[in-house]
Amino acid sequence: MILLPLAALAAAAAAEPATCVFDIAPPEPCTIQVQAGPGGTTQLRATGKSGKRTVFTGKRANGWWAGTLDNAPAMAFERNRGHVVFSTRALDRSFEYWTRGNEHGTY
């Protein structure tokens, strides 16, 4: 199975395995589900093995994302293919995920 970055998964609805970091907790196995919405909006839902969950809804612009993280204004950037970092504008919440083999990047 080929695991793709957030933008490539935008049309998919199936849960994909990944590694997630919820706020400052240690990395944990998780699943991500990405779905394209109206007007170019993308929604990413992540569920950690521990039961932690988060939702990012937003739009992509050249590796940067703007939207909401659990309904709070947020931004995100693609650290590399398959590794995305999200943070609220208030910097009180963060979320990060990477797909298999992409923690440190592939290009």
Coordinates of C-alpha atoms in Angstrom, one line a residue:
M1 CA 0.0 0.0 0.0
I2 CA 1.3 3.5 -0.9
L3 CA 0.7 6.1 1.8
L4 CA 0.3 9.6 0.5
P5 CA 0.5 13.2 1.9
L6 CA -2.6 15.1 3.0
A7 CA -3.2 16.7 -0.4
A8 CA -3.1 13.4 -2.2
L9 CA -5.5 11.8 0.2
A10 CA -8.1 14.6 0.0
A11 CA -10.4 12.6 -2.2
A12 CA -10.2 9.5 -0.1
A13 CA -12.5 8.6 2.8
A14 CA -10.9 5.3 4.1
A15 CA -8.9 5.4 7.3
E16 CA -5.1 5.2 6.7
P17 CA -2.5 4.2 9.3
A18 CA -0.1 6.9 10.5
T19 CA 1.8 8.1 13.5
C20 CA 0.3 11.0 15.4
V21 CA 1.4 13.5 18.0
F22 CA -1.5 15.1 19.9
D23 CA -0.3 18.3 21.6
I24 CA 2.9 17.4 23.5
A25 CA 2.1 13.7 24.1
P26 CA 4.5 11.1 22.7
P27 CA 4.0 9.8 19.2
E28 CA 1.4 7.0 18.9
P29 CA -0.1 4.8 16.2
C30 CA -3.2 6.4 14.7
T31 CA -5.5 6.4 11.7
I32 CA -6.2 9.4 9.6
Q33 CA -9.2 9.9 7.4
V34 CA -9.2 12.7 4.8
Q35 CA -12.2 13.8 2.9
A36 CA -12.6 16.5 0.2
G37 CA -15.4 19.0 0.9
P38 CA -17.1 21.8 -0.9
G39 CA -15.1 24.8 -2.3
G40 CA -11.8 23.0 -2.0
T41 CA -12.1 22.4 1.7
T42 CA -10.4 19.3 3.1
Q43 CA -11.2 17.7 6.4
L44 CA -8.7 15.5 8.3
R45 CA -9.9 13.3 11.2
A46 CA -7.3 11.6 13.3
T47 CA -7.9 8.9 16.0
G48 CA -5.0 7.8 18.1
K49 CA -4.6 4.3 19.6
S50 CA -5.1 6.0 23.0
G51 CA -8.5 7.3 22.0
K52 CA -7.4 10.9 21.4
R53 CA -9.1 12.5 18.5
T54 CA -8.7 15.7 16.5
V55 CA -10.2 17.3 13.4
F56 CA -8.6 19.8 11.1
T57 CA -10.8 21.5 8.4
G58 CA -9.2 23.9 5.9
K59 CA -7.7 24.7 2.5
R60 CA -4.3 24.1 1.1
A61 CA -2.0 26.7 -0.5
N62 CA 1.4 25.5 -1.6
G63 CA 2.3 23.3 1.4
W64 CA 0.6 25.6 3.9
W65 CA -2.9 25.1 5.3
A66 CA -5.4 27.5 6.8
G67 CA -8.5 26.5 8.7
T68 CA -9.5 25.2 12.1
L69 CA -8.1 22.6 14.5
D70 CA -11.0 21.3 16.7
N71 CA -12.9 24.5 15.8
A72 CA -10.1 26.9 16.8
P73 CA -8.4 29.0 14.0
A74 CA -5.3 27.2 12.9
M75 CA -2.5 26.9 10.4
A76 CA -0.5 23.9 9.2
F77 CA 2.5 23.2 7.0
E78 CA 3.7 20.2 5.2
R79 CA 7.2 19.5 6.7
N80 CA 7.7 17.1 3.8
R81 CA 5.7 14.7 1.8
G82 CA 3.6 12.7 4.3
H83 CA 4.4 14.8 7.4
V84 CA 2.2 17.6 8.4
V85 CA 2.2 19.9 11.5
F86 CA -0.9 21.8 12.7
S87 CA -1.2 24.5 15.4
T88 CA -3.9 26.8 16.6
R89 CA -3.2 30.5 16.1
A90 CA -3.3 30.9 19.9
L91 CA -0.5 28.2 20.0
D92 CA -2.4 26.3 22.7
R93 CA -3.1 23.2 20.7
S94 CA -1.0 21.3 18.2
F95 CA -1.2 18.1 16.1
E96 CA 1.2 16.4 13.9
Y97 CA 1.1 13.2 11.8
W98 CA 3.3 11.3 9.4
T99 CA 2.7 8.3 7.3
R100 CA 5.0 5.2 7.2
G101 CA 8.6 6.1 6.3
N102 CA 7.9 9.9 6.2
E103 CA 8.8 11.1 9.7
H104 CA 12.0 12.6 8.3
G105 CA 10.8 13.0 4.7
T106 CA 10.9 11.6 1.3
Y107 CA 10.9 13.6 -1.9

